[in-house]
CSV table of C-alpha atoms and ligand atoms in Angstrom, one decimal:
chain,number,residue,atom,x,y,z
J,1297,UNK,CA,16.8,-29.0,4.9
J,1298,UNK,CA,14.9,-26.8,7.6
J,1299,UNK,CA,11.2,-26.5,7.1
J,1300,UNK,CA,8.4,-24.9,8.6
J,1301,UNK,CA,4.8,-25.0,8.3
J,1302,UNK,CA,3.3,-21.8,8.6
J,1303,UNK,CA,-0.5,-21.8,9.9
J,1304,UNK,CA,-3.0,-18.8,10.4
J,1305,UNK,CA,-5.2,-19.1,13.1
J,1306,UNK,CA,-8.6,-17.0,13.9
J,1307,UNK,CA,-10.9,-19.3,16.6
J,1308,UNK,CA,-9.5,-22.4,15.6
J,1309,UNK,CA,-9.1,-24.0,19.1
J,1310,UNK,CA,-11.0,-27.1,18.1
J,1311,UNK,CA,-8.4,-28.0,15.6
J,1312,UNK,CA,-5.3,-27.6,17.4
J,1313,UNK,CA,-4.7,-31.0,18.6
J,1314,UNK,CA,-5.9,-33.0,15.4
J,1315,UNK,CA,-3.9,-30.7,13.4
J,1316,UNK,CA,-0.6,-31.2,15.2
J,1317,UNK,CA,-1.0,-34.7,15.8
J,1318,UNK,CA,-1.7,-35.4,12.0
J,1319,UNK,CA,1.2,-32.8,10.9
J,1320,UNK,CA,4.0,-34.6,12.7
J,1321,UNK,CA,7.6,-35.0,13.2
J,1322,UNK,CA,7.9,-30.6,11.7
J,1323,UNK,CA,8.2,-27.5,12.9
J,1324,UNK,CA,5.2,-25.3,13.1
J,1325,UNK,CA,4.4,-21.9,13.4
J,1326,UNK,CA,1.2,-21.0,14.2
J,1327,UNK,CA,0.6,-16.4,13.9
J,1328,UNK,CA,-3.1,-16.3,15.9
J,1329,UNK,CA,-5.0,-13.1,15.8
J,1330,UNK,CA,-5.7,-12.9,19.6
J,1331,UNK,CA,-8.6,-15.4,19.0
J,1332,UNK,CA,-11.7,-15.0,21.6
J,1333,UNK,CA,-12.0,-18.5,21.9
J,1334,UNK,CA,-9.0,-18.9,23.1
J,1335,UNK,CA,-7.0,-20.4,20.4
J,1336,UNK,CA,-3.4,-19.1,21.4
J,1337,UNK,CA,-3.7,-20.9,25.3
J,1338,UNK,CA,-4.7,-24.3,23.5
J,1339,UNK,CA,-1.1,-23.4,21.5
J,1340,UNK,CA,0.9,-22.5,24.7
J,1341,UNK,CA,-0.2,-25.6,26.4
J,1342,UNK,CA,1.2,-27.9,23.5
J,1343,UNK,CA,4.2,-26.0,22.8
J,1344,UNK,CA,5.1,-26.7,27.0
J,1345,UNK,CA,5.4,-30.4,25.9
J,1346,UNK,CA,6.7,-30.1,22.1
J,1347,UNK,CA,9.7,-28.1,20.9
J,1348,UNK,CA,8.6,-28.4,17.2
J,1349,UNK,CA,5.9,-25.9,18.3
J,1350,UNK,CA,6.4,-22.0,17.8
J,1351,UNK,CA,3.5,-19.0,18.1
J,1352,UNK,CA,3.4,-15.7,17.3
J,1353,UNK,CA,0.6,-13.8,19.1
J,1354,UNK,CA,-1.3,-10.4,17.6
J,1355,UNK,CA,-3.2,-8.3,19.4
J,1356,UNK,CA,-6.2,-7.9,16.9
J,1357,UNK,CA,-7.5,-10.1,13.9
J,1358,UNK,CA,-5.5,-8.4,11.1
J,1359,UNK,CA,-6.3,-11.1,7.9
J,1360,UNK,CA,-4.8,-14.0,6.5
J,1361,UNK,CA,-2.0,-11.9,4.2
J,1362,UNK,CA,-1.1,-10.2,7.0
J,1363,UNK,CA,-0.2,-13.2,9.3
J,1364,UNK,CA,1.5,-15.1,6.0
J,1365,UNK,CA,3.7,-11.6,6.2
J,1366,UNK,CA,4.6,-12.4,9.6
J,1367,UNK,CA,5.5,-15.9,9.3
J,1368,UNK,CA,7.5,-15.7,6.3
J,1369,UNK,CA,9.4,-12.9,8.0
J,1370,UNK,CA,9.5,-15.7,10.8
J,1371,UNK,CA,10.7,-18.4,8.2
J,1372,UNK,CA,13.7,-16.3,6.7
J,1373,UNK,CA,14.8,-14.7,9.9
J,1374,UNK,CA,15.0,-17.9,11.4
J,1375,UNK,CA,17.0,-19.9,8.6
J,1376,UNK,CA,14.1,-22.4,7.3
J,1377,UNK,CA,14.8,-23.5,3.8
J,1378,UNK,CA,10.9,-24.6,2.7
J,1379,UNK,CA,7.6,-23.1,4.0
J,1380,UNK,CA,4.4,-24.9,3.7
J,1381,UNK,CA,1.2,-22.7,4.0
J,1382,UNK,CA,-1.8,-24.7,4.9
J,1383,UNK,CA,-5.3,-23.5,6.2
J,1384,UNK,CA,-6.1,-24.5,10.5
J,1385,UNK,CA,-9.2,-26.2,9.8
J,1386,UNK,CA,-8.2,-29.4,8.2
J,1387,UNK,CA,-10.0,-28.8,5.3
J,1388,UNK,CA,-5.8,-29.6,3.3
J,1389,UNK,CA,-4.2,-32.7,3.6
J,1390,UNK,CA,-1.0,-33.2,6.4
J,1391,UNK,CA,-0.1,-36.3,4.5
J,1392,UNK,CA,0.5,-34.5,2.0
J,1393,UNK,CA,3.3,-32.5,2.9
J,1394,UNK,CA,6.1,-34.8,2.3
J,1395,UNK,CA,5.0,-34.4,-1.4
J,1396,UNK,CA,4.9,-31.0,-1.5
J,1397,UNK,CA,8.3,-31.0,-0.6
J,1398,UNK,CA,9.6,-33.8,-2.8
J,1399,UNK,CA,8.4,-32.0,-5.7
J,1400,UNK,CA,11.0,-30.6,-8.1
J,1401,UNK,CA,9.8,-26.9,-8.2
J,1402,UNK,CA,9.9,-23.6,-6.2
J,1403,UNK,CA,6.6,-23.2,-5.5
J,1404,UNK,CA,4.4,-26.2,-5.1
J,1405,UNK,CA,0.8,-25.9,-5.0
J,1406,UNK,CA,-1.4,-28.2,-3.9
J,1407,UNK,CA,-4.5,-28.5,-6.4
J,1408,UNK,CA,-8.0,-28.8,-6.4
J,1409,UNK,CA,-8.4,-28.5,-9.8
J,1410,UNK,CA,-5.9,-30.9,-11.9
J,1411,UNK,CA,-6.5,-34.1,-12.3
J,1412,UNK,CA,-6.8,-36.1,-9.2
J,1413,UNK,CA,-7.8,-33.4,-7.2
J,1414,UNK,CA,-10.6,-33.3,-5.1
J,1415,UNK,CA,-13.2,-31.3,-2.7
J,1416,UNK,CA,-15.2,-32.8,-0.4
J,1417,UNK,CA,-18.4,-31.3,1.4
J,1418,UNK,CA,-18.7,-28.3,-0.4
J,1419,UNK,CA,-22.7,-27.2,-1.7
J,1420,UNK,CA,-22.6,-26.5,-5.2
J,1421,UNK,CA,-22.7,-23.0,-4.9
J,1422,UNK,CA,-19.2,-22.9,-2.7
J,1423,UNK,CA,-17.5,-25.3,-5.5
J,1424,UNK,CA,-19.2,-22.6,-8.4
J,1425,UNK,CA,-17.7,-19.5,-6.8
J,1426,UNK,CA,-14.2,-21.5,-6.2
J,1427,UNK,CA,-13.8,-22.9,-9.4
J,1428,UNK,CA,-15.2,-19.9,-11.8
J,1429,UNK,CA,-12.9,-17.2,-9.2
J,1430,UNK,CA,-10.0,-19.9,-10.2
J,1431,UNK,CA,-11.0,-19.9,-14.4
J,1432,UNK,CA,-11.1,-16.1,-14.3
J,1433,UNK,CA,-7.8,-15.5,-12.3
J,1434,UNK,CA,-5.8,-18.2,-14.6
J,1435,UNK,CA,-7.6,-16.6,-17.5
J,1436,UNK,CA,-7.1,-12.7,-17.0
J,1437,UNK,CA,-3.3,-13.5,-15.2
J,1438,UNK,CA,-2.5,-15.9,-18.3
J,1439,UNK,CA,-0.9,-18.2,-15.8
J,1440,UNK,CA,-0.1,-22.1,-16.4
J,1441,UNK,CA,-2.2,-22.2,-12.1
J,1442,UNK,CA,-5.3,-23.7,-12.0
J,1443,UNK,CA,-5.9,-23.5,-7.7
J,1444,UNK,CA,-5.2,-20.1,-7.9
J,1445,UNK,CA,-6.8,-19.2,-4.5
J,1446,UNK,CA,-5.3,-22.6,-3.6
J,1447,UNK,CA,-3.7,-22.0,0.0
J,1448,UNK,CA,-1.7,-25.6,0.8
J,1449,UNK,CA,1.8,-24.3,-0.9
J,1450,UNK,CA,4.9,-25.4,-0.5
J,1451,UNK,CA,7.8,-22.0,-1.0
J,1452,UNK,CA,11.3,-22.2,-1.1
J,1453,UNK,CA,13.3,-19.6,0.6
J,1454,UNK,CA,14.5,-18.0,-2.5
J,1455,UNK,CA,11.4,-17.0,-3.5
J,1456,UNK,CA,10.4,-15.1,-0.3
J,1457,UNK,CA,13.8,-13.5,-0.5
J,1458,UNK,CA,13.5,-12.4,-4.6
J,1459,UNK,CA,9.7,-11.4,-3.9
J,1460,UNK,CA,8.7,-8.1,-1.9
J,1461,UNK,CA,6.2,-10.3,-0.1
J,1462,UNK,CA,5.7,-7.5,2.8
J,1463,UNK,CA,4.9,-5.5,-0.1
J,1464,UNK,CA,2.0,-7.5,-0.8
J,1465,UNK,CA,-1.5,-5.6,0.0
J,1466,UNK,CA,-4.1,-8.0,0.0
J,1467,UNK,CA,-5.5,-10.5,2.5
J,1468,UNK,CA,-8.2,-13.1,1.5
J,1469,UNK,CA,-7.9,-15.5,-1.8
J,1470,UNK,CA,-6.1,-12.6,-3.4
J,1471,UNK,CA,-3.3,-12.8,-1.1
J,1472,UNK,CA,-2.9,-16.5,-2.3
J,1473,UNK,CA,-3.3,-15.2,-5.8
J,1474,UNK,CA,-0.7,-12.4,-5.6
J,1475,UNK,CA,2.1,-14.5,-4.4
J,1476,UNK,CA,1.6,-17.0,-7.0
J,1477,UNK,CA,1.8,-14.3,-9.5
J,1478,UNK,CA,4.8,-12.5,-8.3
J,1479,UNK,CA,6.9,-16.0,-7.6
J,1480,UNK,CA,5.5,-16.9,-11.3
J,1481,UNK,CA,6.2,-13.0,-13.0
J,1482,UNK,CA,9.6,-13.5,-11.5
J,1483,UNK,CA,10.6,-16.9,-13.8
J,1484,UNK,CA,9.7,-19.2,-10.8
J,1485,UNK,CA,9.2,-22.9,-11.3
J,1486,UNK,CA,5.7,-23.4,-10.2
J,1487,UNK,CA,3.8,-26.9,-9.9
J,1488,UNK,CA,0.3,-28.7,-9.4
J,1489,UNK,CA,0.1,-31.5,-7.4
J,1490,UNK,CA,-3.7,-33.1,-6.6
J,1491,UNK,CA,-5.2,-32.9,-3.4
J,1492,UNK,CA,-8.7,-33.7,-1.3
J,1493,UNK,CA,-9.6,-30.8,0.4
J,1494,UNK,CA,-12.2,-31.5,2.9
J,1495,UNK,CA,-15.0,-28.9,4.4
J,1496,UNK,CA,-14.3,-28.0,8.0
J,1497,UNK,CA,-16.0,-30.1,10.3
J,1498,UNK,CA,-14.7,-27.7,13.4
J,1499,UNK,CA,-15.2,-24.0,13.8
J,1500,UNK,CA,-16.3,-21.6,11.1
J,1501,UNK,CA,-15.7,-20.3,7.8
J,1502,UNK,CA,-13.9,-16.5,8.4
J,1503,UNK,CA,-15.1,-16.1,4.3
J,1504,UNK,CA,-17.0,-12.5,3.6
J,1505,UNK,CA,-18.1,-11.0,0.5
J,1506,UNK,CA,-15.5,-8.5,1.1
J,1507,UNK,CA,-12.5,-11.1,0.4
J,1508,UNK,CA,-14.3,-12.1,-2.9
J,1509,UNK,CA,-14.5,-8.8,-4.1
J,1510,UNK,CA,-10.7,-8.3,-2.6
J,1511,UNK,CA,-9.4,-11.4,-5.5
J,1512,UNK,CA,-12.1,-9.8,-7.8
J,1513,UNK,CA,-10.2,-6.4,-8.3
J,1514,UNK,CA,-6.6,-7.5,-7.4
J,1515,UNK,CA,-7.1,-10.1,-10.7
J,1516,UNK,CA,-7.9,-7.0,-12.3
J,1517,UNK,CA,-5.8,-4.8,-11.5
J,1518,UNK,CA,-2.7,-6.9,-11.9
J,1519,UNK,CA,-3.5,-7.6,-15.3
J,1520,UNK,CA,-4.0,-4.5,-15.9
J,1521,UNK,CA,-0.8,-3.0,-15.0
J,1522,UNK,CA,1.1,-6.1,-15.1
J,1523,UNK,CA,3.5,-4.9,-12.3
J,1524,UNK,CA,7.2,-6.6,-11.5
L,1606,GTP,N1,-4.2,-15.0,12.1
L,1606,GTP,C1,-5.3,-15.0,11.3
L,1606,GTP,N2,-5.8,-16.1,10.8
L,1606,GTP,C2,-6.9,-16.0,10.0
L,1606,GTP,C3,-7.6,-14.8,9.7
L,1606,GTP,N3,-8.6,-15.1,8.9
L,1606,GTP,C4,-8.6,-16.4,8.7
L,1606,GTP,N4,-7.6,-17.0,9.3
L,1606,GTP,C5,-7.2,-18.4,9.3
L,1606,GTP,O1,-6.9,-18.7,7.9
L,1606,GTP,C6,-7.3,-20.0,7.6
L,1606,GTP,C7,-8.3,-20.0,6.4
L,1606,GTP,O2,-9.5,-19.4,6.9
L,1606,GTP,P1,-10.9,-20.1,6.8
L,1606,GTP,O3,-11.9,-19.6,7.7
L,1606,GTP,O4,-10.8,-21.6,6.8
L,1606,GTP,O5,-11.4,-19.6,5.4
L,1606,GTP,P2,-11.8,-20.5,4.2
L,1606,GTP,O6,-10.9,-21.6,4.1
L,1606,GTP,O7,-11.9,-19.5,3.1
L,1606,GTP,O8,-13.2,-20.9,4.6
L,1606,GTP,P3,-13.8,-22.3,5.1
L,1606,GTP,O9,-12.8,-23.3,4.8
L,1606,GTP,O10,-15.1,-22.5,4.3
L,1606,GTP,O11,-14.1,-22.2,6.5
L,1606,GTP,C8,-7.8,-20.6,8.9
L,1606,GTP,O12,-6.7,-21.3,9.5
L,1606,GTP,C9,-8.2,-19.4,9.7
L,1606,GTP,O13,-8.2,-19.6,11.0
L,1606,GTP,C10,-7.0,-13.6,10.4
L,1606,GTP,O14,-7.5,-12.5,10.2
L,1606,GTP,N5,-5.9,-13.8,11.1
L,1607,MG,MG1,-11.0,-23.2,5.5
């Protein structure tokens, strides 16, 4: 099996290092957003000493949907059987991954809220908007998901290739919400596993009010027109 883990980076240079020492013996594929701080020369510096290593360099910060478009393009072009999606700031678990992909499913999400899941570092009010966006997507989308916005996934090939992901529109949490739905809408096997995600201790939080209001009308609409 050929996987990849696909990772979106804005100003994440602080990361880097931790992050692909904790990741591992995998290929990873990093799409950064010509990052001021210099994210991309951290990247280029690694990859000259580790093959595993891949980027793909944009010219402007273009949202998180959008890069996810570009890697999974990446992923299928390039013959990977399994992407995993994981954030740059260490806030998901690397150890993790060989779970996600043990996991008999299609799409394997890693789970905040199920049993045995965790966050860590969060003020009340971050946990509140997380976990009530997550009760209202399940609840309006009428989906078996409880980490919705969830964005440590494991996706098997097949399901970029029966889904129109470059079709998708959205770019925040609704981007991780939109994916689930289609791979779900299209008779998918979708699973939970737990996991501790952990504030960033590195860097900064690219969250707006614009991205909440993004998964606040996509949840809508979708159930609403219940597309596919
Ligand atoms: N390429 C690219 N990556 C992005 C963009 N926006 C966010 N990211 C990356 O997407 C991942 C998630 O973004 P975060 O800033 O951690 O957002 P968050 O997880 O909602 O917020 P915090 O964890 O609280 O910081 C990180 O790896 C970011 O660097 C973007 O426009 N382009
Ligand atoms: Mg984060």
């Amino acid at each position: 099996m050929k996987n990849i883990v696909v990772i979106p980076t804005y100003n994440e240079k602080r990361n880097i290092l931790s992050l692909v020492k904790k990741i591992g013996d995998i290929d990873i594929l990093f799409i950064d957003d010509n990052s001021p701080d210099g994210t991309a020369d951290v990247i280029e510096k690694l990859k000259m000493k580790n093959e595993k290593l891949k980027i793909i360099k944009r010219e402007r910060k273009m949202g998180l949907g959008s890069a996810y478009r570009a890697g999974f393009k990446y992923a299928l072009d390039n013959g990977y059987d399994n992407v995993i999606m994981m954030d740059a700031d260490l806030s998901h678990p690397p150890e993790k991954i060989p779970e996600l992909l043990d996991v008999d499913a299609d799409f394997v999400v890693g789970s905040r809220y199920i049993k045995g899941g965790k966050i860590v570092g969060w003020p009340w009010y971050r946990y509140f908007l997380s976990k009530y966006a997550n009760i209202y997507a399940k609840t309006f989308l009428k989906m078996p998901i409880n980490d919705l916005t969830g964005g440590f996934n494991r996706i098997k090939k097949e399901v970029l290739e029966e889904i129109d992901f470059e079709g998708l529109k959205s770019d925040g949490y609704a981007f991780q919400i939109e994916l689930k739905y289609y791979a779900w809408k299209k008779g998918f096997k979708l699973r939970e596993i737990p996991i501790t995600f952990k504030e960033r201790e590195k860097g900064k939080s690219k969250l707006s009010k614009k991205i909440v209001w993004e998964a606040f009308w996509l949840v809508l609409d979708l159930s609403v027109r219940c597309k596919v």
